[in-house]
Amino acid sequence: MLDDHQQGVLFYLIEEAVNNARKYANAELISVELMKGDNVIVVRIADNGVGFDLDVVQTDYDKRSSFGMVNMRERAELLDGTLDIQSAVGRGTIITVTIPLGEVRRSVTDTGPIPLTKLREKVLRDVERP
């Protein structure tokens, strides 16, 4: 099924989605569904909260301090998966994560977590590159 790395990444993705719903949605109900297909794991996080305009949120990240949706998308991509977000003002939000089962391409986490100082050095090197 999922190895420890995959489980950890998926857990943090779900946690981010639930925390966003708790903090911003004013939802009365938050549901988390986990489904296993033949070759995929599908997680669906839904709330009946205030919802939001997806286009506005996706285009205004440079003006905000929160990167929750970017983090969720990156975590899904770490598992070769996809993240689909559906929301509308006044209608709640549905986040669907689809993760393929089987071999996952590994990136930074192959050797375990990177200490923050090393990660900062890597980011600075990447930014300074011509």
XYZ file of C-alpha atoms in Angstrom, residues 4-112:
109
model
C 6.072 5.392 5.720
C 7.213 8.327 3.578
C 4.015 8.317 1.524
C 1.853 8.007 4.637
C 3.610 10.962 6.250
C 3.252 13.193 3.198
C -0.423 12.263 2.810
C -1.068 12.845 6.528
C 0.381 16.371 6.390
C -1.599 17.147 3.251
C -4.849 16.068 4.943
C -3.901 17.958 8.102
C -3.330 21.150 6.077
C -6.722 20.823 4.368
C -8.559 20.208 7.653
C -6.733 23.056 9.406
C -7.603 25.432 6.553
C -11.273 24.441 6.843
C -11.194 24.945 10.622
C -9.441 28.328 10.437
C -11.110 29.962 7.472
C -14.323 28.203 6.440
C -16.584 28.620 9.492
C -17.767 25.121 8.639
C -20.223 23.151 10.737
C -19.090 19.930 9.094
C -15.703 18.769 7.787
C -15.516 15.271 6.339
C -12.480 13.230 5.365
C -13.019 10.193 3.157
C -10.280 7.744 2.213
C -10.950 5.361 -0.672
C -8.715 2.705 -2.183
C -9.100 1.774 -5.822
C -7.168 -0.840 -7.773
C -4.179 1.426 -8.388
C -4.928 4.614 -6.442
C -5.718 6.080 -3.063
C -8.262 8.896 -3.177
C -8.761 11.280 -0.269
C -11.682 13.692 -0.277
C -11.845 16.505 2.280
C -15.095 18.471 2.155
C -16.600 21.225 4.278
C -19.871 23.127 4.301
C -18.202 26.420 5.110
C -18.117 29.817 3.465
C -16.070 28.698 0.454
C -13.909 31.055 -1.568
C -13.223 32.279 -5.077
C -10.557 29.859 -6.281
C -9.307 32.186 -9.034
C -8.694 35.034 -6.579
C -6.857 32.811 -4.105
C -4.640 31.271 -6.787
C -3.652 34.593 -8.351
C -2.995 36.590 -5.166
C -0.339 34.452 -3.468
C 2.303 37.152 -3.833
C 0.138 39.423 -1.628
C -0.496 36.827 1.094
C 1.567 35.212 3.804
C -0.138 31.806 3.636
C 0.840 29.127 1.158
C -1.453 26.305 2.315
C -2.769 25.360 -1.113
C 0.670 25.558 -2.675
C 1.993 23.262 0.066
C -0.841 20.785 -0.490
C -0.247 20.723 -4.237
C 3.505 20.205 -3.760
C 2.873 17.354 -1.322
C 0.529 15.651 -3.783
C 3.159 16.027 -6.512
C 5.803 14.476 -4.218
C 3.669 11.333 -4.361
C 3.139 11.617 -8.137
C -0.439 12.533 -7.304
C -2.914 15.239 -8.144
C -4.817 17.793 -6.107
C -8.193 19.094 -7.239
C -9.856 21.966 -5.379
C -13.469 22.931 -5.944
C -14.922 25.889 -4.076
C -17.311 28.759 -4.511
C -18.260 31.592 -2.189
C -21.087 30.419 0.065
C -20.908 26.792 -1.100
C -18.079 25.146 0.823
C -14.968 23.435 -0.461
C -14.082 19.972 -1.744
C -10.438 18.933 -1.997
C -9.689 15.665 -3.782
C -6.237 14.101 -3.647
C -5.450 11.154 -5.919
C -2.272 9.188 -5.236
C -1.147 6.292 -7.467
C -0.123 3.105 -5.705
C 3.205 1.537 -6.567
C 6.630 3.028 -7.091
C 6.827 6.726 -6.391
C 9.505 8.936 -7.817
C 11.508 10.270 -4.883
C 13.107 13.641 -4.648
C 14.571 15.451 -1.684
C 13.211 12.956 0.838
C 15.194 9.966 -0.461
C 17.745 10.423 2.277
C 15.309 11.659 4.904
